[in-house]
Short mmCIF file of C-alpha atoms in Angstrom, two decimals:
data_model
loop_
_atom_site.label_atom_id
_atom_site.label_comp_id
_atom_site.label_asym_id
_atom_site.label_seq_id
_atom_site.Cartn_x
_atom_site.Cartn_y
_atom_site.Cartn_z
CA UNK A 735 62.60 4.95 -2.63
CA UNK A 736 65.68 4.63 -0.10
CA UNK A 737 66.14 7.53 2.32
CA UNK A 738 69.22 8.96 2.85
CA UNK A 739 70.80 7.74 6.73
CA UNK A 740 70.53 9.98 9.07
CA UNK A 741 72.12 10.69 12.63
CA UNK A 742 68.91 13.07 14.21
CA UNK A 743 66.23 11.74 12.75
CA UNK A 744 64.35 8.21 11.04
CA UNK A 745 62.74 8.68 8.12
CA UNK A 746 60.37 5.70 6.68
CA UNK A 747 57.18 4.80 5.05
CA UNK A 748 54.53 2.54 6.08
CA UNK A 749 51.75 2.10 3.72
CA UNK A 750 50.76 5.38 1.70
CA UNK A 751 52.25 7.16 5.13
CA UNK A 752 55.63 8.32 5.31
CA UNK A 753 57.39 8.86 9.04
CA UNK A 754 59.80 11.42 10.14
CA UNK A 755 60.77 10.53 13.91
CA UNK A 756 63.04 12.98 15.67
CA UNK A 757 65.65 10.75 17.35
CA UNK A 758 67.45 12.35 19.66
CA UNK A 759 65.58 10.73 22.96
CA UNK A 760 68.78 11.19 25.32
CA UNK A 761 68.44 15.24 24.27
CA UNK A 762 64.52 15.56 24.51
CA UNK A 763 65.00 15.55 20.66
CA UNK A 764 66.52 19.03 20.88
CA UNK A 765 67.77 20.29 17.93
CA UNK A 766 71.32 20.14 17.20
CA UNK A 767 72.90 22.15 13.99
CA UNK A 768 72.97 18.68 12.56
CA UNK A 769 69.63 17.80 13.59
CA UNK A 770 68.62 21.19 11.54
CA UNK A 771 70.41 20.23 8.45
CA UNK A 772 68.97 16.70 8.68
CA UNK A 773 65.23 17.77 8.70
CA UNK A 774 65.47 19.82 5.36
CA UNK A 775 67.16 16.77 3.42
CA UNK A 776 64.37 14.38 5.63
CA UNK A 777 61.51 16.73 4.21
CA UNK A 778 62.98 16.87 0.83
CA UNK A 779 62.56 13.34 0.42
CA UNK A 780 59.42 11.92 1.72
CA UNK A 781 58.22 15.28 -0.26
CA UNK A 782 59.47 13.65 -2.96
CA UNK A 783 59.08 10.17 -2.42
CA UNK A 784 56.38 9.05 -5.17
CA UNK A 785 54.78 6.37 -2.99
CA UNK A 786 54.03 8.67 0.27
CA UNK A 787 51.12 10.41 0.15
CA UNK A 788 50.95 12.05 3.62
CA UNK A 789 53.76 12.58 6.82
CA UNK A 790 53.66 11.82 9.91
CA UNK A 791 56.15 13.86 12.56
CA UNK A 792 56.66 12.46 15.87
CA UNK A 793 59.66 11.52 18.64
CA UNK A 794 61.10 9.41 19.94
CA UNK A 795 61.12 8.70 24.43
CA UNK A 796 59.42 11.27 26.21
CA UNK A 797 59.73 14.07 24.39
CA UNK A 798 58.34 15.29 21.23
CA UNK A 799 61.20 17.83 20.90
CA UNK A 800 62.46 20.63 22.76
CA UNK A 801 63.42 23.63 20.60
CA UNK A 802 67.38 24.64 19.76
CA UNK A 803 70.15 22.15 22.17
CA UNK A 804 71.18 24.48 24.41
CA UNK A 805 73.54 22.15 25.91
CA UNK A 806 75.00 22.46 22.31
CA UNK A 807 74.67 26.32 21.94
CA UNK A 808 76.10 26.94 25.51
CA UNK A 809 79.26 24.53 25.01
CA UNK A 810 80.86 25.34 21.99
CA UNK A 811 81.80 29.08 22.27
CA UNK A 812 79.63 29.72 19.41
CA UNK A 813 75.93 29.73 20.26
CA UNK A 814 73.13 30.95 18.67
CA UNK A 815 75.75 33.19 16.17
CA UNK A 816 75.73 29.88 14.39
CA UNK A 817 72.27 30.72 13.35
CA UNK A 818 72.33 34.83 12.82
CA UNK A 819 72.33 34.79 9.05
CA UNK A 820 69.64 32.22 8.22
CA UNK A 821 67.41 33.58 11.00
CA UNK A 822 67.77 37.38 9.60
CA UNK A 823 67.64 36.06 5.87
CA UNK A 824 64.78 34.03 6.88
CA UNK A 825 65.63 31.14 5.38
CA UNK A 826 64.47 28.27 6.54
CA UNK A 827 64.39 24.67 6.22
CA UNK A 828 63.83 22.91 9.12
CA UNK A 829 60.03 22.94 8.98
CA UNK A 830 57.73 21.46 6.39
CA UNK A 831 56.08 25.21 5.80
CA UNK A 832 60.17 26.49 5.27
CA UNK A 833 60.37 23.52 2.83
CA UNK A 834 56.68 23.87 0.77
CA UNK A 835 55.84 20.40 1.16
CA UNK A 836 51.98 20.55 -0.15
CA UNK A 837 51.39 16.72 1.03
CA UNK A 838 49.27 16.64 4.15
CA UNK A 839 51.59 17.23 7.15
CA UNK A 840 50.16 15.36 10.72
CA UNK A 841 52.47 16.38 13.82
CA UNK A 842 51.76 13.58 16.52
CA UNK A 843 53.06 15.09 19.51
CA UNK A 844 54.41 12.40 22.16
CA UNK A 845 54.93 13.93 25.56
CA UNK A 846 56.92 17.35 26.14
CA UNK A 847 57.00 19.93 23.43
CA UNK A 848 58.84 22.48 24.08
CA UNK A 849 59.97 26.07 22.90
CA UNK A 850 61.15 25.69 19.15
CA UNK A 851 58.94 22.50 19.31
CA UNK A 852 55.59 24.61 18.56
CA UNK A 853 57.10 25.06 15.08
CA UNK A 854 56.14 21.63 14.35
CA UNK A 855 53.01 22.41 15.70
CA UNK A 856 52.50 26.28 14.01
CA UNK A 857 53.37 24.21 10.97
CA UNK A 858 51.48 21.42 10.34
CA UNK A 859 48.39 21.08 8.42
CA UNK A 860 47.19 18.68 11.64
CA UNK A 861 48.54 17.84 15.33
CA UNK A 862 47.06 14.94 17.26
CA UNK A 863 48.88 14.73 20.44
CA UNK A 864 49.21 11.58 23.33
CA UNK A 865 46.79 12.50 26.39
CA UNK A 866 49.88 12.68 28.47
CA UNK A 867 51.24 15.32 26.31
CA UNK A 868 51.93 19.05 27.44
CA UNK A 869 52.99 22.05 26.16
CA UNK A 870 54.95 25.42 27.37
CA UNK A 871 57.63 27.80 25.59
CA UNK A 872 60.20 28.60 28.05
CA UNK A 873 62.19 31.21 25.22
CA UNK A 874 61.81 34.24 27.74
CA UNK A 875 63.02 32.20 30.36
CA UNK A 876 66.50 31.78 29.38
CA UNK A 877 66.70 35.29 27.33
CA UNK A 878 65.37 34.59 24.54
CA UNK A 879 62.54 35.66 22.08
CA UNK A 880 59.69 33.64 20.81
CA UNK A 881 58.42 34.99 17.35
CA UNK A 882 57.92 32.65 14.32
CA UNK A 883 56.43 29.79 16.08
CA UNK A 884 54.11 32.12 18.51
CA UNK A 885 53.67 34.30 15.27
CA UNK A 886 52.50 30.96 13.23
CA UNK A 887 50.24 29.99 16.14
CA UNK A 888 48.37 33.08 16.39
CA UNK A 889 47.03 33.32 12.95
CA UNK A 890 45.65 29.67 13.54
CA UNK A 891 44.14 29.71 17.16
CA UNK A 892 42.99 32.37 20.30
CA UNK A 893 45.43 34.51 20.55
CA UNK A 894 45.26 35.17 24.14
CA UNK A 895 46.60 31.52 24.97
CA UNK A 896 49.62 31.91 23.26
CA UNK A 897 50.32 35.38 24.40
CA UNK A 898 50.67 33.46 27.92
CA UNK A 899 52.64 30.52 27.22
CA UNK A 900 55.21 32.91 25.46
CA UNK A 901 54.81 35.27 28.58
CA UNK A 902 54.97 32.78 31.19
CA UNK A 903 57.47 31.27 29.86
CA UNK A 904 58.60 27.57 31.84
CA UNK A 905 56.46 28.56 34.59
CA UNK A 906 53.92 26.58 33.53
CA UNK A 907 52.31 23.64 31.05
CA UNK A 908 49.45 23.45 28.77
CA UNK A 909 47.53 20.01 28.91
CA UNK A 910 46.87 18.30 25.53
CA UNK A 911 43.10 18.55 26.92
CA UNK A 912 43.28 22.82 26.90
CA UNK A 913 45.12 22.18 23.24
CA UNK A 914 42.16 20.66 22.37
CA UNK A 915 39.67 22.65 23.37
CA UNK A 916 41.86 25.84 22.05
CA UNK A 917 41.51 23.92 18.39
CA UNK A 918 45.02 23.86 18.51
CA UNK A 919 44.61 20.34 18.00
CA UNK A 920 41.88 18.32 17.20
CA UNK A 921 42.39 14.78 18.46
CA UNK A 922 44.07 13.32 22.01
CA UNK A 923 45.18 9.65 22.24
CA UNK A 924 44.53 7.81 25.25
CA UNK A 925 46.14 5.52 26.42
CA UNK A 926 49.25 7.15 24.83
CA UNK A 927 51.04 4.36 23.79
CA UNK A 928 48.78 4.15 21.04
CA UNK A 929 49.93 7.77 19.06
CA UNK A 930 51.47 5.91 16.43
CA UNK A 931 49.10 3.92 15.37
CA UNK A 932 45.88 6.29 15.41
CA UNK A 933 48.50 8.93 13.95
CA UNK A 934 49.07 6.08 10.90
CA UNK A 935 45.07 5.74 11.16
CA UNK A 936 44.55 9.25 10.35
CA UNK A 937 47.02 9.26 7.82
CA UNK A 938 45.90 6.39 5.87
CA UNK A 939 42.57 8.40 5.99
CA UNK A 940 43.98 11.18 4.16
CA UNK A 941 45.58 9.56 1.95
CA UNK A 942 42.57 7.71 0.60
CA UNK A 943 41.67 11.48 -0.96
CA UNK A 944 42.76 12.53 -4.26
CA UNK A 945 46.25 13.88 -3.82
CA UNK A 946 45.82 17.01 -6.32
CA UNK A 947 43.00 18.33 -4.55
CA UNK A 948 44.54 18.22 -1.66
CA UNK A 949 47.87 19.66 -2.72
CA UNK A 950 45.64 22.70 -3.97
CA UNK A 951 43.51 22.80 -1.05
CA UNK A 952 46.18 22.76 1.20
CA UNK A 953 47.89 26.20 -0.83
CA UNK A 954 44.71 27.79 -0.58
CA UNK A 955 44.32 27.55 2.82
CA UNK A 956 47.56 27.89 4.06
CA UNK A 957 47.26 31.36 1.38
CA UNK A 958 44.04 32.46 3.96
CA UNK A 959 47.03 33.52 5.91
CA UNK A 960 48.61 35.55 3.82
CA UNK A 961 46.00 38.13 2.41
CA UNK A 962 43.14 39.68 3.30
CA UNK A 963 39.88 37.46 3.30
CA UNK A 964 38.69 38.87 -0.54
CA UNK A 965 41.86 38.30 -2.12
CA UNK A 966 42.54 34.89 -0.61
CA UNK A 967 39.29 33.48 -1.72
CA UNK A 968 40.24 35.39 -5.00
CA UNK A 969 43.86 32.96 -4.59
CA UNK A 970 41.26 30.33 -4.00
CA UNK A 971 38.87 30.80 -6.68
CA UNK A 972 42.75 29.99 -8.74
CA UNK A 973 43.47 27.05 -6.79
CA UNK A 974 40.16 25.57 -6.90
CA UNK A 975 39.58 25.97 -11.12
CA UNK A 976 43.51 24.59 -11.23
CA UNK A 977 41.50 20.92 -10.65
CA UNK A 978 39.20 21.47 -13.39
CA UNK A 979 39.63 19.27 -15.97
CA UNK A 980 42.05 17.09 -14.01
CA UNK A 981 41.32 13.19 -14.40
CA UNK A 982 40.63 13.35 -10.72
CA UNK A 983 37.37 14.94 -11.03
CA UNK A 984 36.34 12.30 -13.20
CA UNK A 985 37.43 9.85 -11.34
CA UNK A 986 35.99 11.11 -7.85
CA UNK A 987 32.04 10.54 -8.69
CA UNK A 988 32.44 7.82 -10.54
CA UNK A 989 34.12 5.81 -8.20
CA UNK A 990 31.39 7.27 -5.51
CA UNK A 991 28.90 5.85 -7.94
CA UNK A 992 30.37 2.69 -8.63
CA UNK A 993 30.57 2.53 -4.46
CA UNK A 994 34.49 1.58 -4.94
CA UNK A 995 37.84 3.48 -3.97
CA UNK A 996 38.95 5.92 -6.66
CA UNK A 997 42.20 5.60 -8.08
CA UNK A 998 44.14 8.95 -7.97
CA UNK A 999 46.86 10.17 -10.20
CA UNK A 1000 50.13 10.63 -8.53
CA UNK A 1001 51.33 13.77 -8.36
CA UNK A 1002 54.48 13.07 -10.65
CA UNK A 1003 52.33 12.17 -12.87
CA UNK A 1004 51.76 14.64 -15.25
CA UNK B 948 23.92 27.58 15.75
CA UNK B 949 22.88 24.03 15.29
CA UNK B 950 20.69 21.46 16.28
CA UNK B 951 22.52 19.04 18.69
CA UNK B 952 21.99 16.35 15.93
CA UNK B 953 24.25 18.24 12.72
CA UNK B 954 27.06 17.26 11.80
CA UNK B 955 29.69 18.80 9.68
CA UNK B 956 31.97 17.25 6.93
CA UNK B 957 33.81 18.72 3.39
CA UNK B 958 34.16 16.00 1.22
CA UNK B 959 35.65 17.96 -1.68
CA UNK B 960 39.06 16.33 -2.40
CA UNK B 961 37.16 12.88 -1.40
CA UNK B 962 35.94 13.59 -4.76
CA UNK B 963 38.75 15.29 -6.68
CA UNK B 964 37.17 19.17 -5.63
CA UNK B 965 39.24 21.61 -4.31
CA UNK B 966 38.37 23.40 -1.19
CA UNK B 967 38.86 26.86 -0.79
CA UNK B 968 35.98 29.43 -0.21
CA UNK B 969 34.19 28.07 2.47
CA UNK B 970 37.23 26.68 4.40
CA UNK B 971 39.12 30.17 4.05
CA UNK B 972 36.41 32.09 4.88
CA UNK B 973 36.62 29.41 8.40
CA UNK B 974 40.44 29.08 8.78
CA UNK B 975 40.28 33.32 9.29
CA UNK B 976 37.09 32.93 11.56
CA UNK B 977 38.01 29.65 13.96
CA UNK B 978 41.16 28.17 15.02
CA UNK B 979 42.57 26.78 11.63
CA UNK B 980 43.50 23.22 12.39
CA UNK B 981 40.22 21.44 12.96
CA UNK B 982 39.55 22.81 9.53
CA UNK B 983 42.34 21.52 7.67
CA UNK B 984 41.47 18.27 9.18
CA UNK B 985 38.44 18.68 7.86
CA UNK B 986 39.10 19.67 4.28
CA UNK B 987 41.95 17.20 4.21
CA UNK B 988 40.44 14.15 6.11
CA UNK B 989 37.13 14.89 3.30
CA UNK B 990 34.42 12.26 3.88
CA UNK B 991 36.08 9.45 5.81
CA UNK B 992 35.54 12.08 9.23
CA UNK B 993 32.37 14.36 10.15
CA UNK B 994 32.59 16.88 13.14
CA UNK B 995 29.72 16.78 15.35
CA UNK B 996 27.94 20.05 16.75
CA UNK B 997 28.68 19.92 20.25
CA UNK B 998 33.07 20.21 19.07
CA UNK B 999 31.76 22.91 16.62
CA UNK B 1000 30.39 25.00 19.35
CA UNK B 1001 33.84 24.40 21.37
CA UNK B 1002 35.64 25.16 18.78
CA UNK B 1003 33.73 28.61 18.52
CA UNK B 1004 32.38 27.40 14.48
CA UNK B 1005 28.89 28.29 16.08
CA UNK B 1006 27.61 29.81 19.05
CA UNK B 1007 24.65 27.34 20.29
CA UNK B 1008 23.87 23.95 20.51
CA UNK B 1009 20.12 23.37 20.51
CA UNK B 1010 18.75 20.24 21.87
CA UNK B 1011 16.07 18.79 21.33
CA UNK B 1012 16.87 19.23 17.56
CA UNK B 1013 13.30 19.87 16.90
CA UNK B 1014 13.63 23.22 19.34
CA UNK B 1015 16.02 24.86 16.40
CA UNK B 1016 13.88 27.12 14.60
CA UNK B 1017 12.08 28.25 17.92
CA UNK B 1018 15.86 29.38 19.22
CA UNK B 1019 16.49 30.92 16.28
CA UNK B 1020 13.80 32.81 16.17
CA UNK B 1021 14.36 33.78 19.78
CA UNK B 1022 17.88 34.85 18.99
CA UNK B 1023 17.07 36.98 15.96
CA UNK B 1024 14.40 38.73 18.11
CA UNK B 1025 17.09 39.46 20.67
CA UNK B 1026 18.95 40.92 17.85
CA UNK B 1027 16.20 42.75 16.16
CA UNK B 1028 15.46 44.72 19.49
CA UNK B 1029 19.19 46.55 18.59
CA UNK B 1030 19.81 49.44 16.38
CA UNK B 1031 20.05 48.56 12.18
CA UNK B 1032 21.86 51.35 11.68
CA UNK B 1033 24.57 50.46 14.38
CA UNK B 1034 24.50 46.87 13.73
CA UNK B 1035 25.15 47.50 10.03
CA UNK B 1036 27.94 49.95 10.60
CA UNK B 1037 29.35 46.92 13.32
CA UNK B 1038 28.58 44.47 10.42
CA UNK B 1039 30.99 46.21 8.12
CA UNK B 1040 34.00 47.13 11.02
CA UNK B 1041 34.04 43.21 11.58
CA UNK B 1042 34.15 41.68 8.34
CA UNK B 1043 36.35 44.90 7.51
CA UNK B 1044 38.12 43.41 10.29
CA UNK B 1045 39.33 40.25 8.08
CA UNK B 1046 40.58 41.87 5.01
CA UNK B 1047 43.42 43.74 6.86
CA UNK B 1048 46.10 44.22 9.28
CA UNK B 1049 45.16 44.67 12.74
CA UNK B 1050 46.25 48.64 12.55
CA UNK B 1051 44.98 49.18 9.33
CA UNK B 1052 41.29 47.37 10.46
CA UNK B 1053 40.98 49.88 13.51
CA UNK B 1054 41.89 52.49 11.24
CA UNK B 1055 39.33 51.84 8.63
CA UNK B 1056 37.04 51.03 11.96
CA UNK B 1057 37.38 54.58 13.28
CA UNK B 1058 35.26 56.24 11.09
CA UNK B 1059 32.22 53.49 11.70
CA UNK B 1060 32.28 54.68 15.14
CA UNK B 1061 32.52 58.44 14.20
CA UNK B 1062 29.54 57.87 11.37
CA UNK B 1063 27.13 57.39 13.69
CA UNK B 1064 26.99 60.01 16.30
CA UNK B 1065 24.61 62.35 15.69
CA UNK B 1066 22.60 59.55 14.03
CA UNK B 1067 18.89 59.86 16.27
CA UNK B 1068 19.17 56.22 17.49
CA UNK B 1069 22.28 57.65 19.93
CA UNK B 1070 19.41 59.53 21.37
CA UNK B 1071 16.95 57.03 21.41
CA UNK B 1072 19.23 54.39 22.51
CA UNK B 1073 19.84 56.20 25.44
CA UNK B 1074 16.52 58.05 26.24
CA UNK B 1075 14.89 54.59 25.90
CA UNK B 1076 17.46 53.32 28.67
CA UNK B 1077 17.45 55.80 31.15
CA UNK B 1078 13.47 55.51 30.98
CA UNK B 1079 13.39 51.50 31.16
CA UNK B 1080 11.73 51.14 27.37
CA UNK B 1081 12.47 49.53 24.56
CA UNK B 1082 13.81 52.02 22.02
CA UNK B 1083 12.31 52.81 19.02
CA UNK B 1084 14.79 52.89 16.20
CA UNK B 1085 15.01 54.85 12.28
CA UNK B 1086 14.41 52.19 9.72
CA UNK B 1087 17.70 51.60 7.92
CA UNK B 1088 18.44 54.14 5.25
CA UNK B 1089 19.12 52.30 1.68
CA UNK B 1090 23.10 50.91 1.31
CA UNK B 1091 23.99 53.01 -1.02
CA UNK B 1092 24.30 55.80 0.93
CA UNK B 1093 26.88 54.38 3.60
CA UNK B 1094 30.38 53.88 2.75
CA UNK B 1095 31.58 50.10 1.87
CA UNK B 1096 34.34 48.65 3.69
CA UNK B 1097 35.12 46.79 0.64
#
């Protein structure tokens, strides 16, 4: 499959892994209004793309990304109006959570991440981050509020360290060592040069498991969110009896017995 | 808690399962990423107990691995010296706790708190304190009787 060009961002596929590298490295990979537009379309198609079977979200230079270009929002005598409707409609498509992409989603965080940056972290099924990697949310430092990333965030890890970085504001950094230990994310990289390639690691990892499993595990957990813990494992209990009967679960043991890799169906199939 | 040797791995959609009740029940009790990884990563990654117990999974590491049922018998005797009747009613506000909002699970909390004074072990509890003993508490009346938080 070709991928549309882009200006913000580089979409490709290596192996069973499909990238989507913010590339905006002059900016800190802040996001522009174009940049914004760009990731739903980018999301879109490596959702669709028949031959990827997990994504991989990183940047480019030194940042990971930075949250909204304020450069952009305090230049052009329009700033964050731009954004009123979508934000108070709540709709969404910059993230793979606004976009329901049910492939696994791994956010490799390279350096600084920033502000609006912890949506990439809030959602992603995984984040790996470079050891030289830090985090901090400077929203209330320049007037603004921090809700849907901090929101996501504290429905997946302790509470009490977000409640700081959003309170603290650019006044100080989390290390990617404290991330880890907070389960915000569960692997660092060291020497960090090597991200990419432990982040394509992981991935082809993944992607080794049947894809319809994981497209259901991934609603059901992602659905623990939503509910109360009966009725989610009742949401579950749906999701998990949806695989029943699929060739998959045929084709799991047997290739376990037969001590070879399975072959999945594809998720167009039908 | 574990012995310093377990280690922890879901190979479900390894094998074309699904997995949902055990890893929801965790993604609402632990931070929820190392668990996706987990479900999602299925057998080709296993967690060891020492990241468990950082993560907050579990509560205790033992090593020597052989020393695991002697700490958890020494554990569940540190528990059994507390009141059944207050540790059930506790129980119930916790997992309570899970199946709502945070107003609505102090709400439905309050009245755990409330159903228990008068009960004899506040007396006990506190005689037993003040006169350096350990207290002596009422066997547990049947289930039935206390309200569900389900």
């Amino acid at each position: 499959m070709t991928y549309s060009e882009l200006e913000c961002l580089r979409v490709e596929r290596r192996g069973p892994v499909g990238w989507l590298i913010n590339n905006r490295p002059e900016q800190l990979n802040a996001m522009s209004a174009r940049m914004r537009d760009e990731f739903a379309v980018a999301w879109t198609e490596l959702d669709r793309d028949p031959d990827v079977r997990v994504i991989v979200h990183t940047g480019e230079g030194r940042a990971f990304q930075t949250g909204v270009d304020v450069a952009e929002i305090a230049g052009d005598g329009v700033g964050m109006e731009r954004y009123r409707r979508s934000v108070e409609e709540f709709d969404l498509h910059f993230t793979s959570w606004h976009q329901q992409v049910w492939k696994p989603v791994i956010t490799a965080v390279n350096g600084l991440c920033a502000g609006g940056g912890f949506h990439w972290i809030a959602d992603a099924d995984m984040v790996i981050a470079a050891s030289d990697a830090e985090f901090f949310d400077p929203h209330v430092s320049i007037g603004q509020v921090v809700a849907l990333e901090a929101i996501g965030l504290i429905r997946k890890m302790p509470v009490e360290a977000v409640m700081r970085m959003a309170f603290v504001g650019r006044h100080e950094r989390l290390s990617a060592e404290r991330a880890y230990e907070l389960g915000m994310i569960s692997q660092i990289v060291d020497p960090p040069e090597r991200l990419r390639e432990e982040a394509q690691a992981l991935g082809e990892k993944v992607a080794r498991n049947s894809p319809a499993a994981m497209r259901a595990t991934k609603r059901a957990l992602w659905g623990a969110l939503e509910q109360g813990l009966t009725d989610a494992c009742r949401s579950g209990g749906q999701e998990l009896v949806s695989m029943w009967g699929h060739p998959d679960q045929e084709e799991g043991p047997r290739a376990f017995a037969e001590k070879r890799e399975p072959r999945w169906r594809d998720l167009t199939e039908p | 808690m574990a012995a310093s040797n377990a280690t922890f791995l879901d190979p479900h959609v390894s094998l074309g399962q699904v997995s949902a009740y055990e890893t929801i029940g965790l993604v609402r009790k632990s931070p929820m990423e190392p668990v996706v990884r987990m479900a999602l990563v299925g057998v080709h990654e296993r967690v060891d107990a020492r990241r468990a117990c950082q993560l907050g999974i579990l509560s205790q590491v033992v090593d020597p691995p052989e020393r695991l049922r002697q700490e958890a018998q020494e554990l569940a005797e540190k528990i059994a010296r507390n009141s059944p009747a207050a540790m059930r009613l506790t129980k119930q506000a916790l997992w309570g706790a899970l199946e709502l909002g945070l107003s609505d699970a102090r709400r439905a909390g309050a009245p755990a708190v409330v159903s228990m004074w008068g009960h004899p072990d506040q007396v006990e509890g506190a005689r037993a304190f003040v006169e350096k003993r350990d207290p002596v508490w009422q066997p547990l009346a049947p289930a039935g009787e206390l309200e569900s938080s389900r």
